[in-house]
PDB file of C-alpha atoms in Angstrom:
ATOM      1  CA  MET W   1      -0.025  -0.006   0.016  1.00  0.00           C
ATOM      2  CA  ARG W   2       2.864   2.405   0.727  1.00  0.00           C
ATOM      3  CA  VAL W   3       4.328   1.835  -2.804  1.00  0.00           C
ATOM      4  CA  ILE W   4       0.907   2.499  -4.376  1.00  0.00           C
ATOM      5  CA  ALA W   5       0.341   5.679  -2.342  1.00  0.00           C
ATOM      6  CA  ALA W   6       3.720   7.001  -3.241  1.00  0.00           C
ATOM      7  CA  THR W   7       3.055   6.384  -6.921  1.00  0.00           C
ATOM      8  CA  ILE W   8      -0.328   8.176  -6.678  1.00  0.00           C
ATOM      9  CA  ILE W   9       1.301  11.235  -4.928  1.00  0.00           C
ATOM     10  CA  THR W  10       4.103  11.449  -7.458  1.00  0.00           C
ATOM     11  CA  MET W  11       1.603  11.216 -10.277  1.00  0.00           C
ATOM     12  CA  ASN W  12      -0.434  14.106  -8.958  1.00  0.00           C
ATOM     13  CA  ALA W  13       2.792  16.182  -8.346  1.00  0.00           C
ATOM     14  CA  ASP W  14       3.568  15.709 -11.960  1.00  0.00           C
ATOM     15  CA  GLN W  15       0.067  16.791 -12.813  1.00  0.00           C
ATOM     16  CA  LEU W  16       0.472  19.957 -10.821  1.00  0.00           C
ATOM     17  CA  ASP W  17       3.428  20.840 -12.969  1.00  0.00           C
ATOM     18  CA  HIS W  18       1.278  20.330 -16.058  1.00  0.00           C
ATOM     19  CA  LEU W  19      -1.532  22.340 -14.463  1.00  0.00           C
ATOM     20  CA  ARG W  20       0.775  25.290 -13.984  1.00  0.00           C
ATOM     21  CA  VAL W  21       1.517  25.260 -17.678  1.00  0.00           C
ATOM     22  CA  MET W  22      -2.128  25.060 -18.490  1.00  0.00           C
ATOM     23  CA  LEU W  23      -3.037  27.882 -16.153  1.00  0.00           C
ATOM     24  CA  ARG W  24      -0.317  30.177 -17.548  1.00  0.00           C
ATOM     25  CA  ARG W  25      -1.473  29.493 -21.076  1.00  0.00           C
ATOM     26  CA  PHE W  26      -5.049  30.199 -20.030  1.00  0.00           C
ATOM     27  CA  GLU W  27      -4.034  33.534 -18.381  1.00  0.00           C
ATOM     28  CA  MET W  28      -2.487  34.654 -21.685  1.00  0.00           C
ATOM     29  CA  ASP W  29      -5.280  33.275 -23.919  1.00  0.00           C
ATOM     30  CA  SER W  30      -8.521  34.072 -22.062  1.00  0.00           C
ATOM     31  CA  ALA W  31     -10.637  36.996 -23.154  1.00  0.00           C
ATOM     32  CA  SER W  32     -12.291  37.253 -19.755  1.00  0.00           C
ATOM     33  CA  GLU W  33     -10.483  39.338 -17.108  1.00  0.00           C
ATOM     34  CA  ASP W  34     -12.432  37.579 -14.384  1.00  0.00           C
ATOM     35  CA  ALA W  35     -11.354  34.180 -15.581  1.00  0.00           C
ATOM     36  CA  GLN W  36      -7.739  35.389 -15.849  1.00  0.00           C
ATOM     37  CA  ARG W  37      -7.917  36.606 -12.170  1.00  0.00           C
ATOM     38  CA  HIS W  38      -9.329  33.190 -11.172  1.00  0.00           C
ATOM     39  CA  ALA W  39      -6.396  31.444 -13.017  1.00  0.00           C
ATOM     40  CA  THR W  40      -3.881  33.692 -11.228  1.00  0.00           C
ATOM     41  CA  SER W  41      -5.484  32.891  -7.840  1.00  0.00           C
ATOM     42  CA  THR W  42      -5.448  29.182  -8.618  1.00  0.00           C
ATOM     43  CA  LEU W  43      -1.673  29.293  -9.600  1.00  0.00           C
ATOM     44  CA  ALA W  44      -0.954  31.013  -6.228  1.00  0.00           C
ATOM     45  CA  PHE W  45      -3.029  28.433  -4.393  1.00  0.00           C
ATOM     46  CA  ILE W  46      -1.318  25.341  -5.858  1.00  0.00           C
ATOM     47  CA  GLY W  47       2.043  26.989  -5.288  1.00  0.00           C
ATOM     48  CA  SER W  48       1.461  27.367  -1.523  1.00  0.00           C
ATOM     49  CA  THR W  49      -0.741  24.267  -0.771  1.00  0.00           C
ATOM     50  CA  PRO W  50       0.379  20.701  -0.470  1.00  0.00           C
ATOM     51  CA  TYR W  51      -2.018  18.183  -2.045  1.00  0.00           C
ATOM     52  CA  ALA W  52      -4.146  21.047  -3.307  1.00  0.00           C
ATOM     53  CA  TRP W  53      -6.553  18.533  -5.059  1.00  0.00           C
ATOM     54  CA  ARG W  54      -7.566  16.829  -1.832  1.00  0.00           C
ATOM     55  CA  ARG W  55     -10.872  17.457  -0.196  1.00  0.00           C
ATOM     56  CA  THR W  56      -9.158  17.190   3.143  1.00  0.00           C
ATOM     57  CA  THR W  57      -7.456  20.519   2.433  1.00  0.00           C
ATOM     58  CA  ILE W  58     -10.278  22.230   4.233  1.00  0.00           C
ATOM     59  CA  GLU W  59      -9.536  25.847   3.462  1.00  0.00           C
ATOM     60  CA  GLY W  60     -10.054  25.086  -0.222  1.00  0.00           C
ATOM     61  CA  HIS W  61      -9.182  22.578  -2.953  1.00  0.00           C
ATOM     62  CA  LEU W  62      -9.077  22.013  -6.669  1.00  0.00           C
ATOM     63  CA  THR W  63     -12.189  20.660  -8.329  1.00  0.00           C
ATOM     64  CA  ALA W  64     -12.928  19.645 -11.937  1.00  0.00           C
ATOM     65  CA  SER W  65     -16.061  20.182 -13.947  1.00  0.00           C
ATOM     66  CA  ALA W  66     -17.417  19.564 -17.424  1.00  0.00           C
ATOM     67  CA  TRP W  67     -19.159  21.996 -19.787  1.00  0.00           C
ATOM     68  CA  VAL W  68     -20.761  19.471 -22.095  1.00  0.00           C
ATOM     69  CA  LEU W  69     -22.460  20.399 -25.374  1.00  0.00           C
ATOM     70  CA  ASP W  70     -24.373  18.068 -27.743  1.00  0.00           C
ATOM     71  CA  ARG W  71     -22.826  17.435 -31.130  1.00  0.00           C
ATOM     72  CA  THR W  72     -24.843  20.176 -32.792  1.00  0.00           C
ATOM     73  CA  HIS W  73     -23.252  22.618 -30.273  1.00  0.00           C
ATOM     74  CA  THR W  74     -26.759  24.107 -29.580  1.00  0.00           C
ATOM     75  CA  HIS W  75     -27.509  22.523 -26.173  1.00  0.00           C
ATOM     76  CA  VAL W  76     -25.714  22.193 -22.888  1.00  0.00           C
ATOM     77  CA  ALA W  77     -26.306  19.475 -20.267  1.00  0.00           C
ATOM     78  CA  MET W  78     -26.741  20.853 -16.675  1.00  0.00           C
ATOM     79  CA  ILE W  79     -27.652  19.254 -13.302  1.00  0.00           C
ATOM     80  CA  ASP W  80     -30.008  20.531 -10.664  1.00  0.00           C
ATOM     81  CA  HIS W  81     -27.529  20.327  -7.836  1.00  0.00           C
ATOM     82  CA  ARG W  82     -29.178  18.898  -4.731  1.00  0.00           C
ATOM     83  CA  LYS W  83     -27.084  20.563  -2.071  1.00  0.00           C
ATOM     84  CA  LEU W  84     -26.639  23.952  -3.729  1.00  0.00           C
ATOM     85  CA  ASN W  85     -30.158  24.027  -5.175  1.00  0.00           C
ATOM     86  CA  ARG W  86     -28.862  25.460  -8.471  1.00  0.00           C
ATOM     87  CA  TRP W  87     -28.488  24.446 -12.110  1.00  0.00           C
ATOM     88  CA  LEU W  88     -24.852  23.840 -12.711  1.00  0.00           C
ATOM     89  CA  GLN W  89     -22.462  21.951 -14.990  1.00  0.00           C
ATOM     90  CA  PRO W  90     -21.450  18.516 -13.772  1.00  0.00           C
ATOM     91  CA  GLY W  91     -18.363  18.289 -11.801  1.00  0.00           C
ATOM     92  CA  GLY W  92     -16.895  17.676  -8.367  1.00  0.00           C
ATOM     93  CA  HIS W  93     -13.932  16.642  -6.266  1.00  0.00           C
ATOM     94  CA  ILE W  94     -10.727  15.129  -7.633  1.00  0.00           C
ATOM     95  CA  ASP W  95      -9.593  11.657  -6.545  1.00  0.00           C
ATOM     96  CA  ASP W  96      -5.961  10.536  -6.048  1.00  0.00           C
ATOM     97  CA  SER W  97      -6.627   7.888  -8.677  1.00  0.00           C
ATOM     98  CA  ASP W  98      -7.599  10.275 -11.445  1.00  0.00           C
ATOM     99  CA  ILE W  99      -5.022  10.227 -14.153  1.00  0.00           C
ATOM    100  CA  SER W 100      -5.503  13.819 -15.279  1.00  0.00           C
ATOM    101  CA  TRP W 101      -7.485  16.932 -14.439  1.00  0.00           C
ATOM    102  CA  ARG W 102      -9.663  16.357 -17.505  1.00  0.00           C
ATOM    103  CA  ASP W 103     -10.159  12.749 -16.626  1.00  0.00           C
ATOM    104  CA  ALA W 104     -11.484  13.848 -13.160  1.00  0.00           C
ATOM    105  CA  ALA W 105     -14.016  16.053 -14.938  1.00  0.00           C
ATOM    106  CA  LYS W 106     -14.963  13.264 -17.310  1.00  0.00           C
ATOM    107  CA  ARG W 107     -15.441  10.803 -14.421  1.00  0.00           C
ATOM    108  CA  GLU W 108     -17.674  13.287 -12.596  1.00  0.00           C
ATOM    109  CA  LEU W 109     -19.594  13.963 -15.804  1.00  0.00           C
ATOM    110  CA  THR W 110     -20.340  10.279 -16.374  1.00  0.00           C
ATOM    111  CA  GLU W 111     -21.119   9.675 -12.682  1.00  0.00           C
ATOM    112  CA  GLU W 112     -23.642  12.467 -12.635  1.00  0.00           C
ATOM    113  CA  THR W 113     -25.287  12.177 -16.031  1.00  0.00           C
ATOM    114  CA  GLY W 114     -24.552   8.757 -17.480  1.00  0.00           C
ATOM    115  CA  LEU W 115     -23.045  10.381 -20.619  1.00  0.00           C
ATOM    116  CA  ALA W 116     -20.032   8.399 -21.667  1.00  0.00           C
ATOM    117  CA  GLN W 117     -19.551   8.835 -25.442  1.00  0.00           C
ATOM    118  CA  PHE W 118     -17.762  11.992 -26.569  1.00  0.00           C
ATOM    119  CA  ILE W 119     -16.438  13.487 -29.748  1.00  0.00           C
ATOM    120  CA  PRO W 120     -12.875  14.847 -29.683  1.00  0.00           C
ATOM    121  CA  ASN W 121     -12.520  18.562 -30.029  1.00  0.00           C
ATOM    122  CA  ASP W 122      -9.520  20.535 -31.020  1.00  0.00           C
ATOM    123  CA  ARG W 123      -8.996  22.233 -27.604  1.00  0.00           C
ATOM    124  CA  GLN W 124      -9.969  19.390 -25.274  1.00  0.00           C
ATOM    125  CA  ASP W 125      -6.577  19.330 -23.570  1.00  0.00           C
ATOM    126  CA  GLU W 126      -6.864  23.022 -22.654  1.00  0.00           C
ATOM    127  CA  LEU W 127      -8.754  24.656 -19.863  1.00  0.00           C
ATOM    128  CA  PHE W 128     -12.087  25.951 -21.042  1.00  0.00           C
ATOM    129  CA  ASP W 129     -12.652  28.137 -17.988  1.00  0.00           C
ATOM    130  CA  VAL W 130     -11.397  28.607 -14.398  1.00  0.00           C
ATOM    131  CA  ASP W 131     -13.452  29.792 -11.549  1.00  0.00           C
ATOM    132  CA  VAL W 132     -12.811  30.301  -7.832  1.00  0.00           C
ATOM    133  CA  HIS W 133     -16.001  30.369  -5.633  1.00  0.00           C
ATOM    134  CA  SER W 134     -17.010  29.845  -2.079  1.00  0.00           C
ATOM    135  CA  ILE W 135     -18.897  26.812  -0.856  1.00  0.00           C
ATOM    136  CA  PRO W 136     -21.103  27.551   2.271  1.00  0.00           C
ATOM    137  CA  ALA W 137     -20.515  25.719   5.546  1.00  0.00           C
ATOM    138  CA  ARG W 138     -22.371  22.452   6.180  1.00  0.00           C
ATOM    139  CA  ARG W 139     -22.760  20.250   9.120  1.00  0.00           C
ATOM    140  CA  ASP W 140     -19.667  18.186   8.308  1.00  0.00           C
ATOM    141  CA  GLU W 141     -17.358  20.848   6.880  1.00  0.00           C
ATOM    142  CA  PRO W 142     -16.601  24.567   7.187  1.00  0.00           C
ATOM    143  CA  ALA W 143     -16.966  27.126   4.414  1.00  0.00           C
ATOM    144  CA  HIS W 144     -14.216  26.808   1.879  1.00  0.00           C
ATOM    145  CA  LEU W 145     -13.145  27.668  -1.702  1.00  0.00           C
ATOM    146  CA  HIS W 146     -13.357  25.597  -4.808  1.00  0.00           C
ATOM    147  CA  TYR W 147     -10.727  26.274  -7.439  1.00  0.00           C
ATOM    148  CA  ASP W 148     -12.640  24.836 -10.351  1.00  0.00           C
ATOM    149  CA  LEU W 149     -10.877  23.662 -13.472  1.00  0.00           C
ATOM    150  CA  ARG W 150     -13.466  23.499 -16.360  1.00  0.00           C
ATOM    151  CA  PHE W 151     -13.080  21.427 -19.536  1.00  0.00           C
ATOM    152  CA  LEU W 152     -15.157  21.325 -22.693  1.00  0.00           C
ATOM    153  CA  PHE W 153     -16.827  18.052 -23.836  1.00  0.00           C
ATOM    154  CA  ILE W 154     -18.917  17.352 -26.933  1.00  0.00           C
ATOM    155  CA  ALA W 155     -21.365  14.505 -26.236  1.00  0.00           C
ATOM    156  CA  ASN W 156     -22.126  12.210 -29.163  1.00  0.00           C
ATOM    157  CA  VAL W 157     -25.859  13.004 -29.157  1.00  0.00           C
ATOM    158  CA  ASP W 158     -28.093  15.489 -31.085  1.00  0.00           C
ATOM    159  CA  THR W 159     -29.917  18.258 -29.196  1.00  0.00           C
ATOM    160  CA  GLY W 160     -30.640  15.912 -26.261  1.00  0.00           C
ATOM    161  CA  ALA W 161     -33.276  13.932 -28.182  1.00  0.00           C
ATOM    162  CA  GLU W 162     -31.192  10.726 -28.167  1.00  0.00           C
ATOM    163  CA  ALA W 163     -29.857  11.151 -24.634  1.00  0.00           C
ATOM    164  CA  THR W 164     -31.158   9.295 -21.643  1.00  0.00           C
ATOM    165  CA  PHE W 165     -29.581  10.653 -18.580  1.00  0.00           C
ATOM    166  CA  ARG W 166     -28.766   8.493 -15.609  1.00  0.00           C
ATOM    167  CA  VAL W 167     -29.026  10.894 -12.718  1.00  0.00           C
ATOM    168  CA  ASN W 168     -27.122  10.429  -9.567  1.00  0.00           C
ATOM    169  CA  VAL W 169     -29.937  11.086  -7.107  1.00  0.00           C
ATOM    170  CA  GLU W 170     -27.549  11.463  -4.168  1.00  0.00           C
ATOM    171  CA  GLU W 171     -26.143  14.653  -5.757  1.00  0.00           C
ATOM    172  CA  SER W 172     -28.741  15.890  -8.265  1.00  0.00           C
ATOM    173  CA  ASN W 173     -32.461  16.391  -8.471  1.00  0.00           C
ATOM    174  CA  ASP W 174     -32.506  16.301 -12.218  1.00  0.00           C
ATOM    175  CA  CYS W 175     -30.404  16.575 -15.393  1.00  0.00           C
ATOM    176  CA  GLN W 176     -31.563  18.335 -18.651  1.00  0.00           C
ATOM    177  CA  TRP W 177     -30.400  19.649 -21.954  1.00  0.00           C
ATOM    178  CA  PHE W 178     -30.840  23.406 -22.295  1.00  0.00           C
ATOM    179  CA  ARG W 179     -30.643  25.483 -25.505  1.00  0.00           C
ATOM    180  CA  LEU W 180     -27.713  27.859 -25.240  1.00  0.00           C
ATOM    181  CA  ALA W 181     -29.473  30.627 -27.000  1.00  0.00           C
ATOM    182  CA  GLU W 182     -32.254  30.668 -24.311  1.00  0.00           C
ATOM    183  CA  LEU W 183     -29.784  30.356 -21.403  1.00  0.00           C
ATOM    184  CA  ALA W 184     -27.956  33.492 -22.591  1.00  0.00           C
ATOM    185  CA  ASN W 185     -30.837  35.619 -21.253  1.00  0.00           C
ATOM    186  CA  ASP W 186     -31.496  33.671 -18.034  1.00  0.00           C
ATOM    187  CA  PRO W 187     -30.949  35.952 -14.974  1.00  0.00           C
ATOM    188  CA  SER W 188     -31.000  33.048 -12.571  1.00  0.00           C
ATOM    189  CA  LEU W 189     -27.648  31.772 -13.731  1.00  0.00           C
ATOM    190  CA  GLY W 190     -24.419  33.151 -12.232  1.00  0.00           C
ATOM    191  CA  PRO W 191     -21.837  35.208 -14.128  1.00  0.00           C
ATOM    192  CA  GLU W 192     -19.488  32.236 -14.277  1.00  0.00           C
ATOM    193  CA  THR W 193     -22.115  30.211 -16.138  1.00  0.00           C
ATOM    194  CA  HIS W 194     -22.866  33.113 -18.516  1.00  0.00           C
ATOM    195  CA  ARG W 195     -19.107  33.324 -19.199  1.00  0.00           C
ATOM    196  CA  MET W 196     -19.106  29.704 -20.455  1.00  0.00           C
ATOM    197  CA  ILE W 197     -22.267  30.323 -22.526  1.00  0.00           C
ATOM    198  CA  GLU W 198     -20.558  33.222 -24.186  1.00  0.00           C
ATOM    199  CA  LEU W 199     -17.388  31.154 -24.744  1.00  0.00           C
ATOM    200  CA  SER W 200     -19.578  28.449 -26.378  1.00  0.00           C
ATOM    201  CA  THR W 201     -21.412  30.845 -28.720  1.00  0.00           C
ATOM    202  CA  ARG W 202     -18.202  32.525 -29.706  1.00  0.00           C
ATOM    203  CA  ARG W 203     -16.411  29.193 -30.431  1.00  0.00           C
ATOM    204  CA  PHE W 204     -19.399  27.697 -32.254  1.00  0.00           C
ATOM    205  CA  PRO W 205     -21.294  30.678 -33.823  1.00  0.00           C
ATOM    206  CA  ILE W 206     -24.138  28.449 -35.085  1.00  0.00           C
ATOM    207  CA  THR W 207     -25.382  28.261 -31.460  1.00  0.00           C
ATOM    208  CA  GLY W 208     -26.358  31.907 -31.550  1.00  0.00           C
ATOM    209  CA  HIS W 209     -28.793  31.336 -34.455  1.00  0.00           C
ATOM    210  CA  THR W 210     -30.297  27.912 -33.867  1.00  0.00           C
TER     211      THR W 210
END
């Protein structure tokens, strides 16, 4: 067990080096000043925090989430988060056994929605968005920060019509496809979600007219 644990820790240390490269590239390339600031904060956090991906780091930790479009690029899959009572992209905590940050997001995506077939996209190994946000205190944990690493996925389904979600009822009340063009004017969504909607419509212009 000690040998396995050492391998896992070394693997994640290597991943942190790769994450620094990804975050610096994101800082340079992102058109959003807010997202750039979040990336800068995340760089500082992983530079000063041992095991920054572990949930036991109670002041805050890295998380991974998935912004998943259907293959027409017109709809996004979102979950009705049970604890936070909000519609959000799938995502969650990172496990020691995850082989990459994107793999952690993909695992959470499949666990929470049942979606498992995806189409490669030309920027899938890059960060789609970065967001630092507070999580309120609960009975079993204090208030803390999530340093969320967000990746783009394209599900191999059309406009949700072919998709049957397998909802994780312990974490979500529901999962649905939403038309991006309609979400763009939804005041109930936070600025970080609108940022990803805007990124999607800019990257796939057809979504703004479908």
